[in-house]
Coordinates of C-alpha atoms in Angstrom, one line a residue:
M1 CA 44.2 126.9 115.7
A2 CA 41.2 127.5 118.0
K3 CA 38.3 129.3 116.4
F4 CA 36.5 132.2 118.0
K5 CA 33.0 133.6 117.5
V6 CA 31.2 136.7 118.9
L7 CA 27.8 136.1 120.6
E8 CA 25.6 139.2 121.2
K9 CA 22.3 139.3 122.9
Q10 CA 20.4 142.3 124.5
G11 CA 23.5 144.4 125.1
Q12 CA 25.5 141.4 126.5
I13 CA 28.4 140.0 124.6
G14 CA 30.3 136.8 124.8
I15 CA 33.1 135.0 123.0
R16 CA 32.9 131.3 122.2
C17 CA 36.1 129.3 121.6
K18 CA 36.1 126.0 119.7
L19 CA 39.2 123.9 120.0
T20 CA 40.8 122.2 117.0
G21 CA 43.5 119.6 116.4
N22 CA 45.5 118.6 119.5
E23 CA 44.4 121.6 121.6
Q24 CA 43.2 120.9 125.1
I25 CA 41.4 122.9 127.8
N26 CA 43.7 123.9 130.6
S27 CA 41.7 123.0 133.7
G28 CA 44.2 124.6 136.0
E29 CA 43.8 128.0 134.4
I30 CA 40.0 127.7 134.3
L31 CA 40.1 127.1 138.1
Y32 CA 42.5 130.0 138.6
F33 CA 40.2 132.5 136.8
S34 CA 37.1 131.1 138.7
Q35 CA 38.9 131.9 142.0
N36 CA 40.4 135.3 141.0
F37 CA 38.9 138.4 139.5
I38 CA 41.4 139.9 137.0
K39 CA 40.4 143.3 135.7
G40 CA 40.3 143.4 131.9
F41 CA 39.9 139.7 131.3
M42 CA 36.5 138.1 130.6
Q43 CA 35.5 135.1 132.7
P44 CA 36.2 131.7 131.0
S45 CA 34.1 128.6 131.6
V46 CA 33.8 125.2 130.0
E47 CA 30.7 125.1 127.8
D48 CA 31.1 121.7 126.3
A49 CA 33.8 119.1 125.3
G50 CA 36.3 121.1 123.4
K51 CA 34.4 124.4 123.8
L52 CA 35.0 127.5 126.1
I53 CA 32.8 130.5 126.5
F54 CA 34.0 133.9 127.8
I55 CA 31.5 136.3 129.5
G56 CA 31.3 139.3 131.7
A57 CA 31.6 142.2 129.1
Q58 CA 29.3 144.8 127.7
G59 CA 29.7 146.7 124.5
V60 CA 30.7 145.9 120.9
P61 CA 33.7 144.4 119.1
L62 CA 36.6 146.9 119.0
S63 CA 36.9 146.5 115.2
R64 CA 33.3 147.8 114.9
F65 CA 33.9 150.7 117.2
L66 CA 37.0 151.8 115.3
K67 CA 35.0 152.1 112.0
Q68 CA 33.5 155.3 113.5
V69 CA 35.4 158.5 113.5
I70 CA 37.5 158.8 116.6
T71 CA 40.1 161.3 118.0
K72 CA 43.5 160.8 119.4
E73 CA 42.0 161.3 122.9
Q74 CA 40.0 158.1 122.3
F75 CA 42.8 156.2 120.6
F76 CA 45.4 156.6 123.4
P77 CA 43.1 155.1 126.2
I78 CA 42.7 152.1 123.9
V79 CA 46.5 151.7 123.6
A80 CA 46.9 152.2 127.4
Q81 CA 44.5 149.4 128.1
V82 CA 46.4 147.1 125.8
I83 CA 49.5 147.9 127.9
E84 CA 47.5 147.2 131.1
I85 CA 46.4 143.7 129.9
Y86 CA 50.0 143.0 129.1
K87 CA 51.0 144.0 132.7
A88 CA 48.1 141.9 134.1
A89 CA 49.3 138.8 132.3
V90 CA 53.0 139.3 133.3
N91 CA 52.2 140.1 136.9
R92 CA 50.3 136.8 137.2
N93 CA 52.8 134.7 135.2
L94 CA 50.3 133.9 132.5
P95 CA 51.7 133.2 129.0
L96 CA 51.4 136.3 126.9
Q97 CA 50.8 134.3 123.7
N98 CA 47.4 133.1 125.1
V99 CA 45.9 136.6 125.2
V100 CA 43.7 137.1 122.1
L101 CA 44.6 140.5 120.5
S102 CA 42.4 140.4 117.4
P103 CA 40.2 143.6 117.4
D104 CA 37.3 141.3 116.3
F105 CA 37.4 139.6 119.7
I106 CA 38.3 142.5 122.0
V107 CA 35.2 144.1 123.5
I108 CA 34.8 147.9 124.2
N109 CA 32.0 149.7 126.0
P110 CA 31.3 152.8 123.8
N111 CA 29.9 154.6 126.9
T112 CA 32.7 154.1 129.3
G113 CA 35.6 153.2 127.0
E114 CA 36.4 150.1 129.1
M115 CA 37.8 147.2 127.2
S116 CA 37.6 143.4 127.9
F117 CA 40.0 140.8 126.6
V118 CA 40.0 137.0 126.1
Y119 CA 42.6 134.8 127.7
A120 CA 42.5 131.4 126.0
A121 CA 42.9 128.9 128.8
I122 CA 44.1 126.2 126.6
T123 CA 47.3 124.3 125.6
T124 CA 48.1 124.9 122.0
P125 CA 51.2 125.1 119.8
Q126 CA 49.8 128.1 118.0
P127 CA 50.0 131.5 119.7
M128 CA 46.8 133.5 119.9
N129 CA 48.5 136.8 118.8
D130 CA 51.4 138.1 116.8
G131 CA 52.6 140.5 119.4
Y132 CA 51.4 143.6 121.3
T133 CA 53.2 146.1 119.0
S134 CA 51.5 144.4 116.0
C135 CA 48.1 144.7 117.8
M136 CA 48.6 148.5 118.2
N137 CA 49.5 148.8 114.5
R138 CA 46.4 146.9 113.5
I139 CA 44.2 149.0 115.7
A140 CA 45.5 152.2 114.1
S141 CA 45.1 150.8 110.6
I142 CA 41.4 150.1 111.2
A143 CA 40.6 153.4 112.9
H144 CA 39.2 156.5 111.1
F145 CA 40.4 159.7 112.7
A146 CA 38.6 163.0 112.9
T147 CA 41.4 165.4 111.9
Q148 CA 44.8 165.5 110.3
E149 CA 46.2 166.5 113.7
D150 CA 44.8 163.2 115.2
L151 CA 46.3 161.3 112.3
N152 CA 49.7 162.8 112.7
A153 CA 49.7 162.2 116.5
V154 CA 48.9 158.5 115.9
G155 CA 51.4 158.2 113.1
N156 CA 54.2 159.6 115.4
F157 CA 53.2 157.1 118.1
L158 CA 53.4 154.2 115.7
N159 CA 56.8 155.5 114.5
F160 CA 58.0 155.5 118.1
I161 CA 56.8 152.0 119.1
N162 CA 58.0 150.4 115.8
G163 CA 61.4 151.9 116.5
L164 CA 61.7 150.4 120.0
G165 CA 62.6 146.9 118.7
S166 CA 60.8 145.2 121.6
F167 CA 57.7 145.9 123.7
S168 CA 58.7 148.2 126.6
V169 CA 56.1 149.2 129.2
P170 CA 58.1 152.0 130.8
E171 CA 59.0 153.7 127.6
M172 CA 55.5 153.4 126.1
E173 CA 53.8 154.7 129.3
S174 CA 56.3 157.7 129.3
Y175 CA 55.4 158.5 125.7
I176 CA 51.6 158.4 126.4
M177 CA 52.0 160.5 129.5
K178 CA 53.6 163.3 127.3
A179 CA 51.4 162.9 124.2
A180 CA 48.1 162.4 125.9
P181 CA 48.2 163.1 129.7
I182 CA 44.4 163.1 129.9
T183 CA 44.6 159.3 129.3
Y184 CA 46.2 158.8 132.8
N185 CA 43.0 160.3 134.4
I186 CA 40.9 157.8 132.5
V187 CA 42.7 154.4 132.6
I188 CA 43.2 152.7 135.9
R189 CA 46.9 151.7 136.0
Q190 CA 48.4 148.8 137.9
P191 CA 52.0 148.3 139.1
F192 CA 54.2 146.4 136.8
N193 CA 56.2 143.4 138.2
P194 CA 58.4 141.8 135.6
P195 CA 58.7 138.0 136.0
A196 CA 62.4 138.4 137.0
A197 CA 61.1 139.5 140.4
Q198 CA 58.9 136.4 140.8
P199 CA 60.1 132.8 141.3
A200 CA 59.0 130.9 138.2
P201 CA 58.9 127.2 137.4
A202 CA 61.9 125.6 135.8
A203 CA 60.4 125.9 132.4
A204 CA 60.0 129.7 132.6
P205 CA 63.6 130.5 131.5
Q206 CA 63.0 128.6 128.2
T207 CA 60.1 130.9 127.2
A208 CA 61.8 134.1 128.5
P209 CA 63.8 134.7 125.3
V210 CA 60.5 134.8 123.3
Q211 CA 58.7 137.3 125.4
E212 CA 59.9 138.2 128.9
A213 CA 56.5 137.4 130.4
A214 CA 55.7 134.1 128.7
P215 CA 56.5 131.4 131.2
A216 CA 55.4 127.9 130.4
A217 CA 53.7 127.3 133.7
P218 CA 50.2 126.4 132.2
V219 CA 51.8 123.9 129.8
Q220 CA 53.4 122.0 132.7
E221 CA 50.1 122.0 134.6
T222 CA 48.2 120.2 131.9
K223 CA 50.6 117.2 131.6
P224 CA 49.7 115.8 135.1
E225 CA 46.0 116.6 135.3
S226 CA 45.9 116.5 139.0
A227 CA 49.1 118.4 139.5
P228 CA 48.0 121.7 137.9
V229 CA 45.2 122.1 140.4
Q230 CA 47.7 121.8 143.2
E231 CA 50.1 124.2 141.6
T232 CA 47.5 126.8 141.0
K233 CA 46.3 126.8 144.7
P234 CA 49.2 129.0 145.9
E235 CA 48.6 131.5 143.2
P236 CA 45.1 132.3 144.4
V237 CA 46.5 133.0 147.8
K238 CA 48.7 135.7 146.3
E239 CA 45.7 137.1 144.4
E240 CA 43.6 137.2 147.6
E241 CA 46.0 139.6 149.1
K242 CA 44.8 142.2 146.6
P243 CA 41.0 141.8 146.8
A244 CA 40.6 145.4 147.9
V245 CA 41.9 146.7 144.6
Q246 CA 40.6 144.1 142.2
S247 CA 37.3 143.3 143.8
A248 CA 35.9 146.8 143.2
P249 CA 35.0 146.8 139.6
A250 CA 31.9 148.8 140.3
V251 CA 34.1 151.7 141.4
Q252 CA 36.6 151.4 138.6
I253 CA 34.1 151.1 135.8
P254 CA 32.5 154.5 136.3
Q255 CA 35.9 156.2 136.4
P256 CA 36.4 155.8 132.6
A257 CA 33.3 157.8 132.1
P258 CA 35.3 160.8 130.9
V259 CA 35.8 158.9 127.6
E260 CA 32.3 160.1 126.7
A261 CA 33.6 163.6 126.9
P262 CA 37.1 163.7 125.4
P263 CA 36.4 167.4 125.1
V264 CA 38.5 167.5 128.3
I265 CA 40.6 169.3 125.8
H266 CA 38.4 172.2 126.7
A267 CA 40.2 172.2 130.0
D268 CA 43.3 173.3 128.1
E269 CA 41.2 176.0 126.4
A270 CA 40.0 177.1 129.8
K271 CA 43.6 177.5 130.8
V272 CA 44.2 179.7 127.7
K273 CA 41.4 181.9 128.8
E274 CA 42.9 182.1 132.3
I275 CA 46.2 183.1 130.7
K276 CA 44.4 185.9 128.8
A277 CA 43.1 187.4 132.0
P278 CA 46.5 188.4 133.4
E279 CA 47.6 189.8 130.1
V280 CA 44.6 192.1 129.7
P281 CA 44.8 193.8 133.1
A282 CA 45.4 197.5 132.5
A283 CA 48.5 197.6 134.5
P284 CA 49.8 200.7 132.6
E285 CA 46.4 202.4 133.4
D286 CA 46.9 201.8 137.1
K287 CA 50.3 203.2 137.0
A288 CA 49.1 206.1 134.9
S289 CA 46.3 206.8 137.4
E290 CA 48.8 206.9 140.3
P291 CA 50.6 210.0 138.9
V292 CA 47.2 211.7 138.7
H293 CA 46.8 211.5 142.5
E294 CA 50.3 212.7 143.0
V295 CA 49.5 215.7 140.8
K296 CA 46.3 216.4 142.6
Q297 CA 48.2 216.7 145.9
P298 CA 50.3 219.7 144.8
E299 CA 47.2 221.2 143.2
P300 CA 46.2 223.2 146.3
E301 CA 49.6 224.9 146.2
A302 CA 49.3 225.9 142.5
K303 CA 45.8 225.9 141.3
K304 CA 46.4 228.6 138.8
P305 CA 48.5 226.6 136.3
E306 CA 45.6 224.2 136.2
P307 CA 47.8 221.0 135.8
V308 CA 44.6 219.1 135.2
Q309 CA 44.7 220.0 131.6
E310 CA 48.3 218.8 131.3
I311 CA 47.2 215.5 132.8
K312 CA 44.4 215.1 130.3
K313 CA 46.8 215.4 127.4
P314 CA 48.9 212.3 128.3
E315 CA 45.7 210.3 129.0
P316 CA 45.0 209.5 125.4
E317 CA 48.6 208.3 125.1
V318 CA 48.0 205.8 127.9
K319 CA 44.8 204.5 126.2
K320 CA 46.5 204.1 122.8
P321 CA 49.2 201.7 123.9
E322 CA 46.6 199.4 125.5
P323 CA 48.0 196.0 124.5
V324 CA 44.6 194.4 124.3
Q325 CA 44.6 194.1 120.5
E326 CA 48.3 193.1 120.4
V327 CA 47.7 190.3 123.0
K328 CA 44.9 189.0 120.8
K329 CA 47.2 188.9 117.8
T330 CA 49.9 187.0 119.7
E331 CA 47.4 184.8 121.5
P332 CA 46.7 182.2 118.8
V333 CA 47.8 179.0 120.6
K334 CA 46.6 177.2 117.5
E335 CA 49.5 178.6 115.6
S336 CA 51.9 176.8 117.8
T337 CA 50.6 173.4 116.6
P338 CA 52.2 172.1 113.5
A339 CA 50.5 172.9 110.3
E340 CA 48.3 170.1 109.1
Q341 CA 49.9 168.1 106.3
P342 CA 47.7 167.2 103.3
A343 CA 47.3 163.4 102.9
P344 CA 49.6 161.9 100.2
K345 CA 47.9 160.9 97.0
L346 CA 48.5 158.3 94.3
T347 CA 47.0 157.9 90.8
R348 CA 46.5 154.5 89.3
R349 CA 47.7 154.7 85.7
S350 CA 45.5 152.0 84.3
N351 CA 42.2 153.9 84.9
G352 CA 43.3 157.4 86.2
E353 CA 41.8 156.8 89.6
T354 CA 43.3 159.1 92.3
F355 CA 43.1 158.2 96.0
S356 CA 44.4 159.7 99.3
V357 CA 46.5 157.8 101.9
N358 CA 44.3 158.9 104.8
K359 CA 45.6 156.5 107.4
P360 CA 48.9 156.2 109.2
V361 CA 48.9 152.5 108.0
F362 CA 47.4 152.1 104.6
K363 CA 47.3 148.7 102.8
L364 CA 47.1 148.0 99.0
G365 CA 46.1 144.7 97.4
K366 CA 43.3 142.8 95.7
E367 CA 41.4 141.4 98.7
R368 CA 38.9 144.1 99.5
A369 CA 38.2 143.0 103.1
K370 CA 41.8 143.3 104.1
V371 CA 43.0 146.4 102.4
D372 CA 42.3 150.2 102.3
F373 CA 42.6 150.5 98.5
C374 CA 41.4 147.5 96.5
I375 CA 43.2 146.9 93.1
T376 CA 40.6 145.3 91.0
G377 CA 41.0 143.6 87.6
N378 CA 44.6 142.5 88.2
K379 CA 45.2 138.9 89.3
T380 CA 49.0 139.3 89.5
V381 CA 48.7 141.6 92.5
S382 CA 48.8 139.8 95.9
R383 CA 45.9 140.0 98.4
V384 CA 47.7 142.4 100.7
H385 CA 50.5 143.3 98.4
A386 CA 52.1 146.4 100.1
T387 CA 51.7 148.8 103.0
L388 CA 52.0 152.6 103.0
Y389 CA 53.1 154.3 106.2
V390 CA 52.5 158.1 106.8
R391 CA 54.7 159.8 109.4
G392 CA 55.3 163.5 109.8
G393 CA 53.9 164.3 106.4
E394 CA 56.2 161.8 104.6
C395 CA 55.1 158.5 103.0
F396 CA 56.9 155.2 103.0
V397 CA 56.2 151.9 101.1
Q398 CA 56.9 148.4 102.3
D399 CA 56.5 145.1 100.4
N400 CA 54.5 142.5 102.3
N401 CA 56.4 139.5 100.9
S402 CA 54.2 139.6 97.7
T403 CA 54.4 137.1 94.9
N404 CA 55.4 139.5 92.1
R405 CA 57.3 142.1 94.1
T406 CA 57.0 145.8 94.6
F407 CA 59.0 148.4 92.6
V408 CA 59.9 152.1 93.0
N409 CA 61.0 153.8 89.8
G410 CA 61.6 150.3 88.3
E411 CA 63.8 149.1 91.1
P412 CA 62.5 146.2 93.3
I413 CA 62.5 146.9 97.0
A414 CA 63.4 144.4 99.7
V415 CA 60.7 142.6 101.6
Q416 CA 59.6 144.2 104.9
T417 CA 61.8 147.2 104.2
E418 CA 60.4 150.8 104.1
I419 CA 61.3 153.0 101.2
K420 CA 60.5 156.7 101.2
L421 CA 58.4 158.0 98.3
K422 CA 59.0 161.4 96.7
K423 CA 56.8 163.4 94.5
G424 CA 56.9 162.1 90.9
D425 CA 58.0 158.5 91.9
V426 CA 56.4 155.6 90.1
L427 CA 55.2 152.9 92.5
K428 CA 54.6 149.5 90.8
L429 CA 52.8 146.5 92.4
S430 CA 53.6 143.6 90.2
N431 CA 52.7 145.2 86.8
E432 CA 50.2 147.7 88.2
E433 CA 51.7 151.3 88.2
F434 CA 50.8 154.3 90.3
D435 CA 52.1 157.9 90.2
F436 CA 53.0 159.3 93.6
I437 CA 51.6 162.8 93.7
G438 CA 52.9 163.6 97.1

């Protein structure tokens, strides 16, 4: 499989791709990208025989950015841009498996939140990714979240997309619109035109069962070296019809600036304050003051009974029921949010070490670079032996096709099957035992 390497110099970042085996550069796709600006994709060019370089991005690798503490307001724009790059590839009939989705080779600008992706313009039997849903799960597993509320929100989203069965743009966009509406003021969205609405080469139906938007057009172009260039010429004509939208990156890039200030949430708080204003108005006082004027009118007819004193007596009654304090008690909008659930904990029996499952996707195994909790001193445990999922305050375990299996209370669990853990359960990875505290 092609090998990728990050190149960084003075704030600029590039990705180098070195071909291996029987892989070849797709000259037709290189020409297509040179003639068309596609937002979200870095510009590919041939650096040397068997080497490509991708430029045109500023920032840092996404994997490095996610090691900082982020909020759900920063996570959902990242997810939305993964959806946009999916749409960009489908709309242009580009094979989805050629989009590189490793967080190590996705670039993000920390100042604007704008992301840049690599499209491997090569012919290869090996896909460059394992799916867009897997990409989002991987991003969530790397990220560190600011609060338990953020963690729960991301966990609920992962539970939703993993339950879809297949990648669905309309359903995912609908979910994000409800869960994080501010995202739709940050990310520039494009229309989605499924390949069914576009005439595709004869080979396209063969790739459709794999992923709806994975036509094999580029593969056909590379067989006759001269033919690809001719086939790609009509495509630029279609792209030139949209230059007004795509050729204005300078306008689009500043728009994501709100990412720097996710505190747009304060806008909601401002709304709360605006809600307080109509609740505090002393409506009862106004009504109470109106009778005073009505009483003063008959005063000239009967000044002797001095009704003024009678009016002063009910006044304190009007002041007492002032609902100012009661409104403050019922105000707490925070109470409407679900109570934060404590992170589940496990204790390793062999050394008494206790750790928290503080991510929605938490991996266990012996290879420190790939897991969240490293099991040292036990060679029978696999590198990434099992995965723990946290959703809605509950914890589930899944065996990752490990060599020596995963057990719950002595019973082996099926591979790639989630089992819910309860307080007091004993989780065993090979012969390494853990007590689930809950």
